[in-house]
């Protein structure tokens, strides 16, 4: 919609200014209509660089965080990514727009239903199910990338087990109030980890996450 074009352009410029450089990520961020993933009351703020409520005490992540995590995952067209925490479906749409094969798990049934409807309406084909994402989705392993969009106290072992050789797990780890984003790459029997400070996500609740 024309009304949002200018706001979207400003959002993309801000992402570039903040260091996002992968053209495929920027292209996808400029195509997916974020205003269709937020509640009506927040449409006027859809392209602000902030998280917004989506109901059920959950949020759609900040555009910078989505772009950063997608870039950090470093996945190519046709490869498989598992996303934990479908939420609004926006992150899944960005990955699908990049031609990535998306598998996404959400623990909240209502959120998943709403996300499915949005993704269908926009023509994004994504495999989505309700469940505890801390256990992964072993049926379709291994994944080239696993993106966890909620903060965990520790790294869930099933997610490491479901990672492909050379693949990356991107996951916020820490306390309830603040986490470090961990970028974990599988290299043979080893996992190489880079940590980045200063992220804040809603809690990852599940068997290998926080208790409810
Ligand atoms: N990626 C989402 C988007 O683009 O809108 C934002 C996700 S929101 C920050 C985190 C989501 O993780 C919430 O919807 C929450 O219900 C979900 N969640 C928390 N623990 C989970 C678990 N164990 N398995 C699956 N989803 C979980």
PDB file of C-alpha atoms and ligand atoms in Angstrom:
ATOM      1  CA  UNK A   1       0.000   0.000   0.000  1.00  0.00           C
ATOM      2  CA  UNK A   2       1.288   3.427  -1.005  1.00  0.00           C
ATOM      3  CA  UNK A   3       0.585   4.883   2.427  1.00  0.00           C
ATOM      4  CA  UNK A   4       3.352   2.728   3.911  1.00  0.00           C
ATOM      5  CA  UNK A   5       5.976   3.035   1.155  1.00  0.00           C
ATOM      6  CA  UNK A   6       7.794   5.995   2.659  1.00  0.00           C
ATOM      7  CA  UNK A   7       7.765   4.506   6.184  1.00  0.00           C
ATOM      8  CA  UNK A   8       9.124   1.229   4.847  1.00  0.00           C
ATOM      9  CA  UNK A   9      11.899   3.031   2.974  1.00  0.00           C
ATOM     10  CA  UNK A  10      12.865   4.830   6.200  1.00  0.00           C
ATOM     11  CA  UNK A  11      12.900   1.511   8.079  1.00  0.00           C
ATOM     12  CA  UNK A  12      15.240  -0.004   5.456  1.00  0.00           C
ATOM     13  CA  UNK A  13      17.575   2.997   5.675  1.00  0.00           C
ATOM     14  CA  UNK A  14      17.673   2.601   9.446  1.00  0.00           C
ATOM     15  CA  UNK A  15      18.553  -1.095   9.092  1.00  0.00           C
ATOM     16  CA  UNK A  16      21.392  -0.159   6.712  1.00  0.00           C
ATOM     17  CA  UNK A  17      22.588   2.555   9.123  1.00  0.00           C
ATOM     18  CA  UNK A  18      22.590  -0.017  11.932  1.00  0.00           C
ATOM     19  CA  UNK A  19      24.812  -2.364   9.885  1.00  0.00           C
ATOM     20  CA  UNK A  20      22.519  -4.779   8.043  1.00  0.00           C
ATOM     21  CA  UNK A  21      24.221  -5.369   4.692  1.00  0.00           C
ATOM     22  CA  UNK A  22      22.845  -8.623   3.226  1.00  0.00           C
ATOM     23  CA  UNK A  23      20.912  -7.498   0.161  1.00  0.00           C
ATOM     24  CA  UNK A  24      18.623 -10.540   0.259  1.00  0.00           C
ATOM     25  CA  UNK A  25      17.574  -9.664   3.822  1.00  0.00           C
ATOM     26  CA  UNK A  26      17.043  -5.985   2.973  1.00  0.00           C
ATOM     27  CA  UNK A  27      15.027  -6.936  -0.128  1.00  0.00           C
ATOM     28  CA  UNK A  28      12.772  -9.232   1.889  1.00  0.00           C
ATOM     29  CA  UNK A  29      12.360  -6.603   4.635  1.00  0.00           C
ATOM     30  CA  UNK A  30      11.315  -4.096   1.987  1.00  0.00           C
ATOM     31  CA  UNK A  31       8.733  -6.454   0.457  1.00  0.00           C
ATOM     32  CA  UNK A  32       6.934  -8.061   3.415  1.00  0.00           C
ATOM     33  CA  UNK A  33       4.102  -5.761   4.600  1.00  0.00           C
ATOM     34  CA  UNK A  34       4.737  -5.546   8.360  1.00  0.00           C
ATOM     35  CA  UNK A  35       1.539  -3.537   8.801  1.00  0.00           C
ATOM     36  CA  UNK A  36      -0.393  -6.744   8.017  1.00  0.00           C
ATOM     37  CA  UNK A  37       1.287  -8.551  10.935  1.00  0.00           C
ATOM     38  CA  UNK A  38       0.399  -6.080  13.699  1.00  0.00           C
ATOM     39  CA  UNK A  39      -2.884  -5.418  15.490  1.00  0.00           C
ATOM     40  CA  UNK A  40      -5.108  -2.647  14.070  1.00  0.00           C
ATOM     41  CA  UNK A  41      -4.293  -0.342  16.992  1.00  0.00           C
ATOM     42  CA  UNK A  42      -0.582  -0.415  16.061  1.00  0.00           C
ATOM     43  CA  UNK A  43      -0.754  -0.131  12.270  1.00  0.00           C
ATOM     44  CA  UNK A  44       0.479   3.468  12.358  1.00  0.00           C
ATOM     45  CA  UNK A  45       3.629   2.228  14.159  1.00  0.00           C
ATOM     46  CA  UNK A  46       4.167  -0.869  12.006  1.00  0.00           C
ATOM     47  CA  UNK A  47       7.439   0.412  10.477  1.00  0.00           C
ATOM     48  CA  UNK A  48       8.891   1.857  13.694  1.00  0.00           C
ATOM     49  CA  UNK A  49      11.998  -0.002  14.816  1.00  0.00           C
ATOM     50  CA  UNK A  50      10.379  -1.511  17.894  1.00  0.00           C
ATOM     51  CA  UNK A  51       8.629  -4.651  19.085  1.00  0.00           C
ATOM     52  CA  UNK A  52       4.822  -4.364  19.220  1.00  0.00           C
ATOM     53  CA  UNK A  53       2.147  -6.352  21.105  1.00  0.00           C
ATOM     54  CA  UNK A  54       0.347  -9.109  19.173  1.00  0.00           C
ATOM     55  CA  UNK A  55      -1.913 -10.292  22.025  1.00  0.00           C
ATOM     56  CA  UNK A  56      -1.542 -13.107  24.578  1.00  0.00           C
ATOM     57  CA  UNK A  57       1.338 -11.128  26.188  1.00  0.00           C
ATOM     58  CA  UNK A  58       3.516 -11.763  23.106  1.00  0.00           C
ATOM     59  CA  UNK A  59       5.218  -9.446  20.623  1.00  0.00           C
ATOM     60  CA  UNK A  60       6.251  -9.140  16.999  1.00  0.00           C
ATOM     61  CA  UNK A  61      10.030  -8.630  17.172  1.00  0.00           C
ATOM     62  CA  UNK A  62      11.725  -5.325  16.343  1.00  0.00           C
ATOM     63  CA  UNK A  63      12.596  -5.071  12.600  1.00  0.00           C
ATOM     64  CA  UNK A  64      16.316  -4.694  13.399  1.00  0.00           C
ATOM     65  CA  UNK A  65      16.261  -7.903  15.459  1.00  0.00           C
ATOM     66  CA  UNK A  66      14.485  -9.825  12.673  1.00  0.00           C
ATOM     67  CA  UNK A  67      16.970  -8.547  10.073  1.00  0.00           C
ATOM     68  CA  UNK A  68      19.982  -9.198  12.326  1.00  0.00           C
ATOM     69  CA  UNK A  69      18.923 -12.764  13.172  1.00  0.00           C
ATOM     70  CA  UNK A  70      18.126 -13.550   9.530  1.00  0.00           C
ATOM     71  CA  UNK A  71      21.507 -12.207   8.393  1.00  0.00           C
ATOM     72  CA  UNK A  72      23.294 -14.084  11.206  1.00  0.00           C
ATOM     73  CA  UNK A  73      21.666 -17.335  10.107  1.00  0.00           C
ATOM     74  CA  UNK A  74      23.278 -16.999   6.661  1.00  0.00           C
ATOM     75  CA  UNK A  75      20.915 -19.373   4.864  1.00  0.00           C
ATOM     76  CA  UNK A  76      20.444 -19.564   1.106  1.00  0.00           C
ATOM     77  CA  UNK A  77      17.458 -20.032  -1.165  1.00  0.00           C
ATOM     78  CA  UNK A  78      16.120 -23.605  -1.076  1.00  0.00           C
ATOM     79  CA  UNK A  79      17.728 -24.446   2.299  1.00  0.00           C
ATOM     80  CA  UNK A  80      15.710 -25.368   5.402  1.00  0.00           C
ATOM     81  CA  UNK A  81      15.199 -23.176   8.447  1.00  0.00           C
ATOM     82  CA  UNK A  82      13.381 -24.063  11.643  1.00  0.00           C
ATOM     83  CA  UNK A  83      11.899 -21.098  13.487  1.00  0.00           C
ATOM     84  CA  UNK A  84      10.834 -21.462  17.134  1.00  0.00           C
ATOM     85  CA  UNK A  85       8.153 -18.932  18.106  1.00  0.00           C
ATOM     86  CA  UNK A  86       5.969 -18.165  15.067  1.00  0.00           C
ATOM     87  CA  UNK A  87       4.211 -15.276  16.848  1.00  0.00           C
ATOM     88  CA  UNK A  88       2.709 -13.012  14.180  1.00  0.00           C
ATOM     89  CA  UNK A  89       4.381 -14.954  11.340  1.00  0.00           C
ATOM     90  CA  UNK A  90       6.502 -11.968  10.258  1.00  0.00           C
ATOM     91  CA  UNK A  91       9.908 -13.651  10.656  1.00  0.00           C
ATOM     92  CA  UNK A  92       8.571 -16.718   8.809  1.00  0.00           C
ATOM     93  CA  UNK A  93       7.352 -14.454   5.980  1.00  0.00           C
ATOM     94  CA  UNK A  94      10.791 -12.813   5.675  1.00  0.00           C
ATOM     95  CA  UNK A  95      12.444 -16.229   5.353  1.00  0.00           C
ATOM     96  CA  UNK A  96       9.818 -17.448   2.862  1.00  0.00           C
ATOM     97  CA  UNK A  97      10.245 -14.259   0.814  1.00  0.00           C
ATOM     98  CA  UNK A  98      13.957 -15.164   0.559  1.00  0.00           C
ATOM     99  CA  UNK A  99      13.016 -18.532  -0.967  1.00  0.00           C
ATOM    100  CA  UNK A 100      13.947 -20.442   2.197  1.00  0.00           C
ATOM    101  CA  UNK A 101      11.983 -23.571   3.175  1.00  0.00           C
ATOM    102  CA  UNK A 102      10.420 -22.585   6.469  1.00  0.00           C
ATOM    103  CA  UNK A 103       9.321 -24.822   9.334  1.00  0.00           C
ATOM    104  CA  UNK A 104       7.897 -22.930  12.303  1.00  0.00           C
ATOM    105  CA  UNK A 105       6.561 -23.946  15.717  1.00  0.00           C
ATOM    106  CA  UNK A 106       4.404 -21.884  18.072  1.00  0.00           C
ATOM    107  CA  UNK A 107       3.173 -22.944  21.515  1.00  0.00           C
ATOM    108  CA  UNK A 108       0.105 -20.683  21.458  1.00  0.00           C
ATOM    109  CA  UNK A 109      -2.643 -22.203  19.326  1.00  0.00           C
ATOM    110  CA  UNK A 110      -4.505 -18.911  18.689  1.00  0.00           C
ATOM    111  CA  UNK A 111      -1.362 -17.079  17.605  1.00  0.00           C
ATOM    112  CA  UNK A 112      -0.451 -19.903  15.244  1.00  0.00           C
ATOM    113  CA  UNK A 113      -3.913 -19.842  13.663  1.00  0.00           C
ATOM    114  CA  UNK A 114      -3.770 -16.084  13.121  1.00  0.00           C
ATOM    115  CA  UNK A 115      -0.238 -16.318  11.689  1.00  0.00           C
ATOM    116  CA  UNK A 116      -1.281 -19.122   9.329  1.00  0.00           C
ATOM    117  CA  UNK A 117      -4.143 -17.014   7.974  1.00  0.00           C
ATOM    118  CA  UNK A 118      -1.843 -14.027   7.338  1.00  0.00           C
ATOM    119  CA  UNK A 119       0.804 -16.160   5.637  1.00  0.00           C
ATOM    120  CA  UNK A 120      -1.815 -17.885   3.455  1.00  0.00           C
ATOM    121  CA  UNK A 121      -3.362 -14.563   2.473  1.00  0.00           C
ATOM    122  CA  UNK A 122       0.030 -13.240   1.385  1.00  0.00           C
ATOM    123  CA  UNK A 123       0.845 -16.441  -0.500  1.00  0.00           C
ATOM    124  CA  UNK A 124       3.747 -17.593   1.706  1.00  0.00           C
ATOM    125  CA  UNK A 125       3.993 -21.372   1.934  1.00  0.00           C
ATOM    126  CA  UNK A 126       5.302 -22.324   5.344  1.00  0.00           C
ATOM    127  CA  UNK A 127       5.064 -25.538   7.389  1.00  0.00           C
ATOM    128  CA  UNK A 128       3.661 -24.482  10.756  1.00  0.00           C
ATOM    129  CA  UNK A 129       2.517 -26.394  13.813  1.00  0.00           C
ATOM    130  CA  UNK A 130       1.629 -25.999  17.465  1.00  0.00           C
ATOM    131  CA  UNK A 131       4.090 -27.499  19.921  1.00  0.00           C
ATOM    132  CA  UNK A 132       7.006 -27.086  22.269  1.00  0.00           C
ATOM    133  CA  UNK A 133       9.780 -25.735  20.057  1.00  0.00           C
ATOM    134  CA  UNK A 134      12.463 -26.440  22.672  1.00  0.00           C
ATOM    135  CA  UNK A 135      12.265 -30.034  21.406  1.00  0.00           C
ATOM    136  CA  UNK A 136      12.712 -28.980  17.769  1.00  0.00           C
ATOM    137  CA  UNK A 137      10.972 -30.680  14.839  1.00  0.00           C
ATOM    138  CA  UNK A 138      13.009 -33.833  14.294  1.00  0.00           C
ATOM    139  CA  UNK A 139      10.935 -35.151  11.387  1.00  0.00           C
ATOM    140  CA  UNK A 140      12.485 -32.620   8.991  1.00  0.00           C
ATOM    141  CA  UNK A 141      16.024 -32.365  10.397  1.00  0.00           C
ATOM    142  CA  UNK A 142      18.753 -31.441   9.679  1.00  0.00           C
ATOM    143  CA  UNK A 143      18.240 -27.684   9.354  1.00  0.00           C
ATOM    144  CA  UNK A 144      20.704 -25.258   7.799  1.00  0.00           C
ATOM    145  CA  UNK A 145      19.453 -22.648  10.247  1.00  0.00           C
ATOM    146  CA  UNK A 146      17.467 -22.629  13.480  1.00  0.00           C
ATOM    147  CA  UNK A 147      16.111 -19.280  14.679  1.00  0.00           C
ATOM    148  CA  UNK A 148      14.717 -19.042  18.197  1.00  0.00           C
ATOM    149  CA  UNK A 149      12.672 -15.890  18.671  1.00  0.00           C
ATOM    150  CA  UNK A 150      12.162 -16.187  22.452  1.00  0.00           C
ATOM    151  CA  UNK A 151      14.773 -16.063  25.233  1.00  0.00           C
ATOM    152  CA  UNK A 152      15.980 -19.324  26.810  1.00  0.00           C
ATOM    153  CA  UNK A 153      17.834 -19.955  30.104  1.00  0.00           C
ATOM    154  CA  UNK A 154      20.161 -22.498  28.410  1.00  0.00           C
ATOM    155  CA  UNK A 155      20.703 -23.963  24.931  1.00  0.00           C
ATOM    156  CA  UNK A 156      18.151 -26.733  24.255  1.00  0.00           C
ATOM    157  CA  UNK A 157      20.153 -29.838  23.271  1.00  0.00           C
ATOM    158  CA  UNK A 158      17.525 -31.074  20.725  1.00  0.00           C
ATOM    159  CA  UNK A 159      18.123 -27.917  18.658  1.00  0.00           C
ATOM    160  CA  UNK A 160      21.883 -28.574  18.524  1.00  0.00           C
ATOM    161  CA  UNK A 161      21.124 -32.176  17.537  1.00  0.00           C
ATOM    162  CA  UNK A 162      18.906 -31.069  14.639  1.00  0.00           C
ATOM    163  CA  UNK A 163      21.458 -28.668  13.117  1.00  0.00           C
ATOM    164  CA  UNK A 164      23.104 -29.527   9.796  1.00  0.00           C
ATOM    165  CA  UNK A 165      26.888 -29.560   9.336  1.00  0.00           C
ATOM    166  CA  UNK A 166      27.939 -25.917   8.853  1.00  0.00           C
ATOM    167  CA  UNK A 167      24.463 -24.798   9.971  1.00  0.00           C
ATOM    168  CA  UNK A 168      23.749 -22.087  12.520  1.00  0.00           C
ATOM    169  CA  UNK A 169      21.541 -21.874  15.583  1.00  0.00           C
ATOM    170  CA  UNK A 170      20.643 -18.275  16.501  1.00  0.00           C
ATOM    171  CA  UNK A 171      19.189 -18.093  20.003  1.00  0.00           C
ATOM    172  CA  UNK A 172      18.904 -15.536  22.822  1.00  0.00           C
ATOM    173  CA  UNK A 173      20.270 -16.976  26.087  1.00  0.00           C
ATOM    174  CA  UNK A 174      20.198 -15.360  29.516  1.00  0.00           C
ATOM    175  CA  UNK A 175      17.833 -14.159  32.223  1.00  0.00           C
ATOM    176  CA  UNK A 176      14.221 -13.069  31.884  1.00  0.00           C
ATOM    177  CA  UNK A 177      15.106  -9.363  31.537  1.00  0.00           C
ATOM    178  CA  UNK A 178      18.057  -9.475  29.131  1.00  0.00           C
ATOM    179  CA  UNK A 179      19.780 -12.019  26.942  1.00  0.00           C
ATOM    180  CA  UNK A 180      22.870 -12.389  24.784  1.00  0.00           C
ATOM    181  CA  UNK A 181      22.189 -13.492  21.240  1.00  0.00           C
ATOM    182  CA  UNK A 182      24.207 -16.670  20.616  1.00  0.00           C
ATOM    183  CA  UNK A 183      25.196 -17.534  17.049  1.00  0.00           C
ATOM    184  CA  UNK A 184      26.280 -21.168  17.184  1.00  0.00           C
ATOM    185  CA  UNK A 185      27.808 -22.842  14.136  1.00  0.00           C
ATOM    186  CA  UNK A 186      28.203 -26.597  13.867  1.00  0.00           C
ATOM    187  CA  UNK A 187      31.677 -27.567  12.659  1.00  0.00           C
ATOM    188  CA  UNK A 188      32.096 -31.354  12.785  1.00  0.00           C
ATOM    189  CA  UNK A 189      31.882 -32.357  16.439  1.00  0.00           C
ATOM    190  CA  UNK A 190      32.388 -28.768  17.576  1.00  0.00           C
ATOM    191  CA  UNK A 191      30.063 -25.817  18.050  1.00  0.00           C
ATOM    192  CA  UNK A 192      31.648 -22.395  17.494  1.00  0.00           C
ATOM    193  CA  UNK A 193      29.819 -19.643  19.360  1.00  0.00           C
ATOM    194  CA  UNK A 194      29.659 -15.864  19.005  1.00  0.00           C
ATOM    195  CA  UNK A 195      27.720 -13.861  21.600  1.00  0.00           C
ATOM    196  CA  UNK A 196      26.186 -10.428  21.164  1.00  0.00           C
ATOM    197  CA  UNK A 197      24.940  -8.386  24.125  1.00  0.00           C
ATOM    198  CA  UNK A 198      21.823  -6.374  24.668  1.00  0.00           C
ATOM    199  CA  UNK A 199      18.774  -8.253  23.402  1.00  0.00           C
ATOM    200  CA  UNK A 200      15.424  -8.610  25.113  1.00  0.00           C
ATOM    201  CA  UNK A 201      12.917 -11.282  24.138  1.00  0.00           C
ATOM    202  CA  UNK A 202       9.805 -12.795  25.699  1.00  0.00           C
ATOM    203  CA  UNK A 203      10.574 -16.091  27.491  1.00  0.00           C
ATOM    204  CA  UNK A 204      10.909 -19.426  25.696  1.00  0.00           C
ATOM    205  CA  UNK A 205       8.590 -21.657  27.702  1.00  0.00           C
ATOM    206  CA  UNK A 206       8.906 -25.421  27.442  1.00  0.00           C
ATOM    207  CA  UNK A 207      10.607 -28.641  28.558  1.00  0.00           C
ATOM    208  CA  UNK A 208      14.065 -27.273  27.656  1.00  0.00           C
ATOM    209  CA  UNK A 209      13.183 -23.623  28.348  1.00  0.00           C
ATOM    210  CA  UNK A 210      11.568 -21.692  31.210  1.00  0.00           C
ATOM    211  CA  UNK A 211       8.799 -23.397  33.149  1.00  0.00           C
ATOM    212  CA  UNK A 212       5.293 -22.001  32.723  1.00  0.00           C
TER     213      UNK A 212
HETATM  214  N1  LIG B   1       8.897 -14.549  15.373  1.00  0.00           N
HETATM  215  C1  LIG B   1       7.730 -13.828  15.827  1.00  0.00           C
HETATM  216  C2  LIG B   1       7.255 -12.826  14.810  1.00  0.00           C
HETATM  217  O1  LIG B   1       7.879 -12.679  13.764  1.00  0.00           O
HETATM  218  O2  LIG B   1       6.219 -12.202  15.082  1.00  0.00           O
HETATM  219  C3  LIG B   1       7.919 -13.173  17.176  1.00  0.00           C
HETATM  220  C4  LIG B   1       7.896 -14.172  18.226  1.00  0.00           C
HETATM  221  S1  LIG B   1       7.557 -13.645  19.860  1.00  0.00           S
HETATM  222  C5  LIG B   1       8.885 -12.561  20.231  1.00  0.00           C
HETATM  223  C6  LIG B   1       8.029 -15.195  20.643  1.00  0.00           C
HETATM  224  C7  LIG B   1       7.030 -16.305  20.421  1.00  0.00           C
HETATM  225  O3  LIG B   1       7.577 -17.503  20.966  1.00  0.00           O
HETATM  226  C8  LIG B   1       5.688 -16.098  21.126  1.00  0.00           C
HETATM  227  O4  LIG B   1       4.659 -16.120  20.192  1.00  0.00           O
HETATM  228  C9  LIG B   1       5.596 -17.285  22.096  1.00  0.00           C
HETATM  229  O5  LIG B   1       4.297 -17.776  22.259  1.00  0.00           O
HETATM  230  C10 LIG B   1       6.507 -18.294  21.418  1.00  0.00           C
HETATM  231  N2  LIG B   1       7.065 -19.346  22.281  1.00  0.00           N
HETATM  232  C11 LIG B   1       7.536 -19.266  23.537  1.00  0.00           C
HETATM  233  N3  LIG B   1       7.979 -20.458  23.943  1.00  0.00           N
HETATM  234  C12 LIG B   1       7.797 -21.318  22.907  1.00  0.00           C
HETATM  235  C13 LIG B   1       8.073 -22.711  22.699  1.00  0.00           C
HETATM  236  N4  LIG B   1       8.632 -23.496  23.622  1.00  0.00           N
HETATM  237  N5  LIG B   1       7.771 -23.245  21.500  1.00  0.00           N
HETATM  238  C14 LIG B   1       7.212 -22.492  20.516  1.00  0.00           C
HETATM  239  N6  LIG B   1       6.913 -21.189  20.661  1.00  0.00           N
HETATM  240  C15 LIG B   1       7.219 -20.605  21.841  1.00  0.00           C
END
